[in-house]
Amino acid sequence: KKANCTAVLCGISDGVGSCTFSEIGSVVAVTTSLDLIEKELVELETLTEENVMPLMKHAFESALDAIRVRADNDELPFVEFDATLTIALFVDDGRVFFGHIGDDGIVALYTDGTYEMVTHRHKGEEANSVCPLRFSHKWEFGSLVKETASIAMMTDGVLDRTVGMEQISNLVYLPMIKSALTYAMDGDEHATKLKEHWSNYLGSDEFRAKVTDDLTLVVAQRP
């Protein structure tokens, strides 16, 4: 609760598969960035793009610094900790602020019934390569103009089954993600049911036979 409103802070990260310590990098990226934002939000009198965006950037910078410190302390190559990072601050009046780097993404359902992927996939020059957090020149920060009902944040293992490539305008395959965006979580019981549904589906032998990548799905909504 802040500035006469309530906001939900969410974050996801996916370690780069070719990097030995990317799992550590992803954990450090998420925990550092979310902890910093949660701490510094209390200093803001209002939640506006003018004051939230610098905070998002500071969180990304702090996450990158924390990974560099971890690598130095362990005397390990910094690049071996490469990971993506996506953060969203979802305010109870329907505003969403986000920061993003990598091939993960956010799909938003607006209160007018329309939906879209609101982030970009940051891919490298080589096939299947991705721009990690240390590619600061690729960092993407923004806010959603339309009033938002719910968001689904997905690492690429889930996202690539849900949203088409840029060549087809990031077309969202709604049947895949509809239950996450539209099933109203009015309380803990409903939230638990939705979590169990997606855990069972994403962990099923049928889905795992097609996707071996990290599977992270975070849903936030205004029921």
PDB file of C-alpha atoms in Angstrom, residues 33-207:
ATOM      1  CA  SER A  33      15.775  -5.593  -8.006  1.00  0.00           C
ATOM      2  CA  LEU A  34      12.541  -6.366  -6.162  1.00  0.00           C
ATOM      3  CA  ASP A  35      14.072  -5.700  -2.742  1.00  0.00           C
ATOM      4  CA  LEU A  36      15.353  -2.319  -3.891  1.00  0.00           C
ATOM      5  CA  ILE A  37      12.053  -1.243  -5.454  1.00  0.00           C
ATOM      6  CA  GLU A  38      10.067  -2.340  -2.396  1.00  0.00           C
ATOM      7  CA  LYS A  39      12.428  -0.389  -0.145  1.00  0.00           C
ATOM      8  CA  GLU A  40      12.479   2.797  -2.239  1.00  0.00           C
ATOM      9  CA  LEU A  41       8.751   2.872  -3.016  1.00  0.00           C
ATOM     10  CA  VAL A  42       8.136   4.123   0.517  1.00  0.00           C
ATOM     11  CA  GLU A  43      10.008   7.320  -0.387  1.00  0.00           C
ATOM     12  CA  LEU A  44       7.582   8.158  -3.220  1.00  0.00           C
ATOM     13  CA  GLU A  45       4.578  10.339  -2.466  1.00  0.00           C
ATOM     14  CA  THR A  46       2.857   9.354  -5.716  1.00  0.00           C
ATOM     15  CA  LEU A  47       3.255   6.573  -8.254  1.00  0.00           C
ATOM     16  CA  THR A  48       3.795   8.298 -11.588  1.00  0.00           C
ATOM     17  CA  GLU A  49       5.875   7.510 -14.648  1.00  0.00           C
ATOM     18  CA  GLU A  50       8.194  10.398 -13.764  1.00  0.00           C
ATOM     19  CA  ASN A  51       9.229   8.880 -10.447  1.00  0.00           C
ATOM     20  CA  VAL A  52       8.698   5.144 -11.004  1.00  0.00           C
ATOM     21  CA  MET A  53      10.786   4.872 -14.202  1.00  0.00           C
ATOM     22  CA  PRO A  54      14.014   6.118 -12.558  1.00  0.00           C
ATOM     23  CA  LEU A  55      13.365   3.659  -9.746  1.00  0.00           C
ATOM     24  CA  MET A  56      13.010   0.805 -12.251  1.00  0.00           C
ATOM     25  CA  LYS A  57      16.305   1.783 -13.888  1.00  0.00           C
ATOM     26  CA  HIS A  58      18.015   1.976 -10.507  1.00  0.00           C
ATOM     27  CA  ALA A  59      16.738  -1.531  -9.737  1.00  0.00           C
ATOM     28  CA  PHE A  60      18.241  -2.897 -12.961  1.00  0.00           C
ATOM     29  CA  GLU A  61      21.546  -1.168 -12.255  1.00  0.00           C
ATOM     30  CA  SER A  62      21.604  -2.568  -8.719  1.00  0.00           C
ATOM     31  CA  ALA A  63      20.810  -6.069  -9.964  1.00  0.00           C
ATOM     32  CA  LEU A  64      23.675  -5.910 -12.451  1.00  0.00           C
ATOM     33  CA  ASP A  65      26.066  -4.602  -9.785  1.00  0.00           C
ATOM     34  CA  ALA A  66      25.008  -7.367  -7.383  1.00  0.00           C
ATOM     35  CA  ILE A  67      25.741 -10.052  -9.985  1.00  0.00           C
ATOM     36  CA  ARG A  68      29.133  -8.489 -10.690  1.00  0.00           C
ATOM     37  CA  VAL A  69      29.963  -8.479  -6.966  1.00  0.00           C
ATOM     38  CA  ARG A  70      28.896 -12.123  -6.651  1.00  0.00           C
ATOM     39  CA  ALA A  71      31.088 -13.091  -9.605  1.00  0.00           C
ATOM     40  CA  ASP A  72      34.071 -11.166  -8.217  1.00  0.00           C
ATOM     41  CA  ASN A  73      33.656 -12.651  -4.739  1.00  0.00           C
ATOM     42  CA  ASP A  74      33.496 -16.153  -6.179  1.00  0.00           C
ATOM     43  CA  GLU A  75      36.370 -15.368  -8.579  1.00  0.00           C
ATOM     44  CA  LEU A  76      34.258 -16.519 -11.507  1.00  0.00           C
ATOM     45  CA  PRO A  77      33.644 -14.995 -14.970  1.00  0.00           C
ATOM     46  CA  PHE A  78      30.937 -12.340 -14.883  1.00  0.00           C
ATOM     47  CA  VAL A  79      29.446 -13.476 -18.216  1.00  0.00           C
ATOM     48  CA  GLU A  80      28.782 -16.958 -16.810  1.00  0.00           C
ATOM     49  CA  PHE A  81      26.038 -15.418 -14.622  1.00  0.00           C
ATOM     50  CA  ASP A  82      24.040 -14.039 -17.568  1.00  0.00           C
ATOM     51  CA  ALA A  83      20.268 -13.887 -17.053  1.00  0.00           C
ATOM     52  CA  THR A  84      17.218 -11.975 -18.237  1.00  0.00           C
ATOM     53  CA  LEU A  85      15.062  -9.721 -16.050  1.00  0.00           C
ATOM     54  CA  THR A  86      11.465  -8.517 -16.266  1.00  0.00           C
ATOM     55  CA  ILE A  87       9.737  -6.482 -13.540  1.00  0.00           C
ATOM     56  CA  ALA A  88       6.192  -5.135 -13.301  1.00  0.00           C
ATOM     57  CA  LEU A  89       4.509  -2.826 -10.798  1.00  0.00           C
ATOM     58  CA  PHE A  90       0.734  -3.287 -11.141  1.00  0.00           C
ATOM     59  CA  VAL A  91      -1.317  -0.566  -9.418  1.00  0.00           C
ATOM     60  CA  ASP A  92      -4.895  -1.229  -8.286  1.00  0.00           C
ATOM     61  CA  ASP A  93      -6.283   1.517 -10.550  1.00  0.00           C
ATOM     62  CA  GLY A  94      -5.153  -0.415 -13.622  1.00  0.00           C
ATOM     63  CA  ARG A  95      -1.800   1.229 -14.307  1.00  0.00           C
ATOM     64  CA  VAL A  96       1.250  -0.946 -14.988  1.00  0.00           C
ATOM     65  CA  PHE A  97       4.902   0.120 -14.966  1.00  0.00           C
ATOM     66  CA  PHE A  98       7.561  -2.278 -16.231  1.00  0.00           C
ATOM     67  CA  GLY A  99      11.247  -2.839 -16.886  1.00  0.00           C
ATOM     68  CA  HIS A 100      12.491  -5.557 -19.216  1.00  0.00           C
ATOM     69  CA  ILE A 101      15.526  -7.121 -20.853  1.00  0.00           C
ATOM     70  CA  GLY A 102      15.694 -10.485 -22.591  1.00  0.00           C
ATOM     71  CA  ASP A 103      13.397 -12.862 -24.446  1.00  0.00           C
ATOM     72  CA  ASP A 104      10.784 -13.172 -21.701  1.00  0.00           C
ATOM     73  CA  GLY A 105       7.662 -11.009 -21.851  1.00  0.00           C
ATOM     74  CA  ILE A 106       4.440  -9.586 -20.465  1.00  0.00           C
ATOM     75  CA  VAL A 107       0.972 -10.125 -21.948  1.00  0.00           C
ATOM     76  CA  ALA A 108      -1.705  -7.680 -20.747  1.00  0.00           C
ATOM     77  CA  LEU A 109      -5.487  -7.982 -20.820  1.00  0.00           C
ATOM     78  CA  TYR A 110      -7.134  -4.556 -20.795  1.00  0.00           C
ATOM     79  CA  THR A 111     -10.489  -3.718 -19.263  1.00  0.00           C
ATOM     80  CA  ASP A 112     -11.935  -3.127 -22.743  1.00  0.00           C
ATOM     81  CA  GLY A 113     -11.356  -6.801 -23.573  1.00  0.00           C
ATOM     82  CA  THR A 114      -8.330  -6.334 -25.839  1.00  0.00           C
ATOM     83  CA  TYR A 115      -4.981  -7.951 -25.144  1.00  0.00           C
ATOM     84  CA  GLU A 116      -1.398  -7.838 -26.405  1.00  0.00           C
ATOM     85  CA  MET A 117       2.221  -8.545 -25.583  1.00  0.00           C
ATOM     86  CA  VAL A 118       3.547  -5.241 -24.256  1.00  0.00           C
ATOM     87  CA  THR A 119       7.293  -5.982 -24.221  1.00  0.00           C
ATOM     88  CA  HIS A 120       9.760  -6.874 -26.980  1.00  0.00           C
ATOM     89  CA  ARG A 121      11.931  -9.961 -27.322  1.00  0.00           C
ATOM     90  CA  HIS A 122      15.563  -8.919 -27.102  1.00  0.00           C
ATOM     91  CA  LYS A 123      17.413 -11.460 -29.198  1.00  0.00           C
ATOM     92  CA  GLY A 124      21.096 -11.601 -30.088  1.00  0.00           C
ATOM     93  CA  GLU A 125      22.611 -11.784 -33.547  1.00  0.00           C
ATOM     94  CA  GLU A 126      23.025 -15.571 -33.475  1.00  0.00           C
ATOM     95  CA  ALA A 127      20.110 -18.010 -33.640  1.00  0.00           C
ATOM     96  CA  ASN A 128      18.559 -18.763 -30.230  1.00  0.00           C
ATOM     97  CA  SER A 129      20.766 -16.148 -28.531  1.00  0.00           C
ATOM     98  CA  VAL A 130      19.359 -13.605 -26.107  1.00  0.00           C
ATOM     99  CA  CYS A 131      20.352 -10.197 -24.749  1.00  0.00           C
ATOM    100  CA  PRO A 132      21.027 -10.612 -20.991  1.00  0.00           C
ATOM    101  CA  LEU A 133      20.842  -8.056 -18.191  1.00  0.00           C
ATOM    102  CA  ARG A 134      24.385  -6.802 -18.808  1.00  0.00           C
ATOM    103  CA  PHE A 135      23.257  -5.466 -22.209  1.00  0.00           C
ATOM    104  CA  SER A 136      22.171  -2.205 -20.582  1.00  0.00           C
ATOM    105  CA  HIS A 137      21.771  -0.450 -23.948  1.00  0.00           C
ATOM    106  CA  LYS A 138      18.821  -2.788 -24.617  1.00  0.00           C
ATOM    107  CA  TRP A 139      16.954  -2.124 -21.355  1.00  0.00           C
ATOM    108  CA  GLU A 140      13.285  -1.372 -21.949  1.00  0.00           C
ATOM    109  CA  PHE A 141      11.181   0.696 -19.535  1.00  0.00           C
ATOM    110  CA  GLY A 142       7.588   1.790 -19.954  1.00  0.00           C
ATOM    111  CA  SER A 143       4.031   1.985 -18.708  1.00  0.00           C
ATOM    112  CA  LEU A 144       0.720   0.812 -20.143  1.00  0.00           C
ATOM    113  CA  VAL A 145      -1.522   3.577 -21.450  1.00  0.00           C
ATOM    114  CA  LYS A 146      -4.755   1.569 -21.312  1.00  0.00           C
ATOM    115  CA  GLU A 147      -6.433   0.473 -18.079  1.00  0.00           C
ATOM    116  CA  THR A 148      -5.294  -3.062 -17.330  1.00  0.00           C
ATOM    117  CA  ALA A 149      -7.326  -5.934 -15.903  1.00  0.00           C
ATOM    118  CA  SER A 150      -4.588  -8.575 -15.629  1.00  0.00           C
ATOM    119  CA  ILE A 151      -1.063  -9.415 -16.719  1.00  0.00           C
ATOM    120  CA  ALA A 152       0.810 -12.647 -17.333  1.00  0.00           C
ATOM    121  CA  MET A 153       4.610 -12.550 -17.107  1.00  0.00           C
ATOM    122  CA  MET A 154       6.345 -15.486 -18.800  1.00  0.00           C
ATOM    123  CA  THR A 155       9.856 -16.732 -19.411  1.00  0.00           C
ATOM    124  CA  ASP A 156      10.443 -17.835 -22.990  1.00  0.00           C
ATOM    125  CA  GLY A 157       9.557 -21.484 -22.373  1.00  0.00           C
ATOM    126  CA  VAL A 158       5.951 -20.429 -21.798  1.00  0.00           C
ATOM    127  CA  LEU A 159       5.964 -17.217 -23.851  1.00  0.00           C
ATOM    128  CA  ASP A 160       7.015 -18.880 -27.098  1.00  0.00           C
ATOM    129  CA  ARG A 161       4.031 -21.247 -26.826  1.00  0.00           C
ATOM    130  CA  THR A 162       1.709 -18.298 -26.188  1.00  0.00           C
ATOM    131  CA  VAL A 163       2.881 -15.460 -28.437  1.00  0.00           C
ATOM    132  CA  GLY A 164       4.000 -15.637 -32.060  1.00  0.00           C
ATOM    133  CA  MET A 165       7.165 -14.042 -33.368  1.00  0.00           C
ATOM    134  CA  GLU A 166       7.487 -10.410 -34.453  1.00  0.00           C
ATOM    135  CA  GLN A 167       6.988 -11.465 -38.081  1.00  0.00           C
ATOM    136  CA  ILE A 168       3.322 -12.082 -37.224  1.00  0.00           C
ATOM    137  CA  SER A 169       3.077  -9.005 -34.986  1.00  0.00           C
ATOM    138  CA  ASN A 170       3.545 -10.935 -31.717  1.00  0.00           C
ATOM    139  CA  LEU A 171       0.112 -12.484 -32.172  1.00  0.00           C
ATOM    140  CA  VAL A 172      -1.194 -13.765 -28.824  1.00  0.00           C
ATOM    141  CA  TYR A 173      -2.727 -17.245 -28.904  1.00  0.00           C
ATOM    142  CA  LEU A 174      -5.493 -16.490 -26.417  1.00  0.00           C
ATOM    143  CA  PRO A 175      -6.744 -20.072 -25.792  1.00  0.00           C
ATOM    144  CA  MET A 176      -3.324 -20.905 -24.356  1.00  0.00           C
ATOM    145  CA  ILE A 177      -3.214 -18.100 -21.787  1.00  0.00           C
ATOM    146  CA  LYS A 178      -6.917 -17.227 -21.379  1.00  0.00           C
ATOM    147  CA  SER A 179      -7.433 -18.965 -18.031  1.00  0.00           C
ATOM    148  CA  ALA A 180      -4.485 -17.111 -16.486  1.00  0.00           C
ATOM    149  CA  LEU A 181      -5.765 -13.727 -17.653  1.00  0.00           C
ATOM    150  CA  THR A 182      -9.494 -14.195 -17.053  1.00  0.00           C
ATOM    151  CA  TYR A 183      -9.985 -16.658 -14.163  1.00  0.00           C
ATOM    152  CA  ALA A 184     -10.848 -14.323 -11.285  1.00  0.00           C
ATOM    153  CA  MET A 185      -8.718 -14.933  -8.185  1.00  0.00           C
ATOM    154  CA  ASP A 186     -11.090 -13.506  -5.587  1.00  0.00           C
ATOM    155  CA  GLY A 187      -9.204 -15.137  -2.741  1.00  0.00           C
ATOM    156  CA  ASP A 188      -6.529 -17.635  -1.776  1.00  0.00           C
ATOM    157  CA  GLU A 189      -8.684 -20.611  -2.781  1.00  0.00           C
ATOM    158  CA  HIS A 190      -9.149 -19.370  -6.346  1.00  0.00           C
ATOM    159  CA  ALA A 191      -5.470 -18.409  -6.612  1.00  0.00           C
ATOM    160  CA  THR A 192      -4.456 -21.890  -5.436  1.00  0.00           C
ATOM    161  CA  LYS A 193      -6.731 -23.528  -8.008  1.00  0.00           C
ATOM    162  CA  LEU A 194      -5.220 -21.460 -10.838  1.00  0.00           C
ATOM    163  CA  LYS A 195      -1.698 -22.218  -9.650  1.00  0.00           C
ATOM    164  CA  GLU A 196      -2.441 -25.950  -9.487  1.00  0.00           C
ATOM    165  CA  HIS A 197      -3.971 -25.891 -12.964  1.00  0.00           C
ATOM    166  CA  TRP A 198      -0.921 -24.270 -14.540  1.00  0.00           C
ATOM    167  CA  SER A 199       1.572 -26.289 -12.510  1.00  0.00           C
ATOM    168  CA  ASN A 200      -0.065 -29.510 -13.672  1.00  0.00           C
ATOM    169  CA  TYR A 201      -0.265 -28.365 -17.288  1.00  0.00           C
ATOM    170  CA  LEU A 202       3.259 -26.975 -17.593  1.00  0.00           C
ATOM    171  CA  GLY A 203       4.704 -29.939 -15.721  1.00  0.00           C
ATOM    172  CA  SER A 204       2.831 -32.563 -17.732  1.00  0.00           C
ATOM    173  CA  ASP A 205       4.741 -35.086 -19.834  1.00  0.00           C
ATOM    174  CA  GLU A 206       2.929 -33.822 -22.944  1.00  0.00           C
ATOM    175  CA  PHE A 207       4.056 -30.222 -22.454  1.00  0.00           C
TER     176      PHE A 207
END
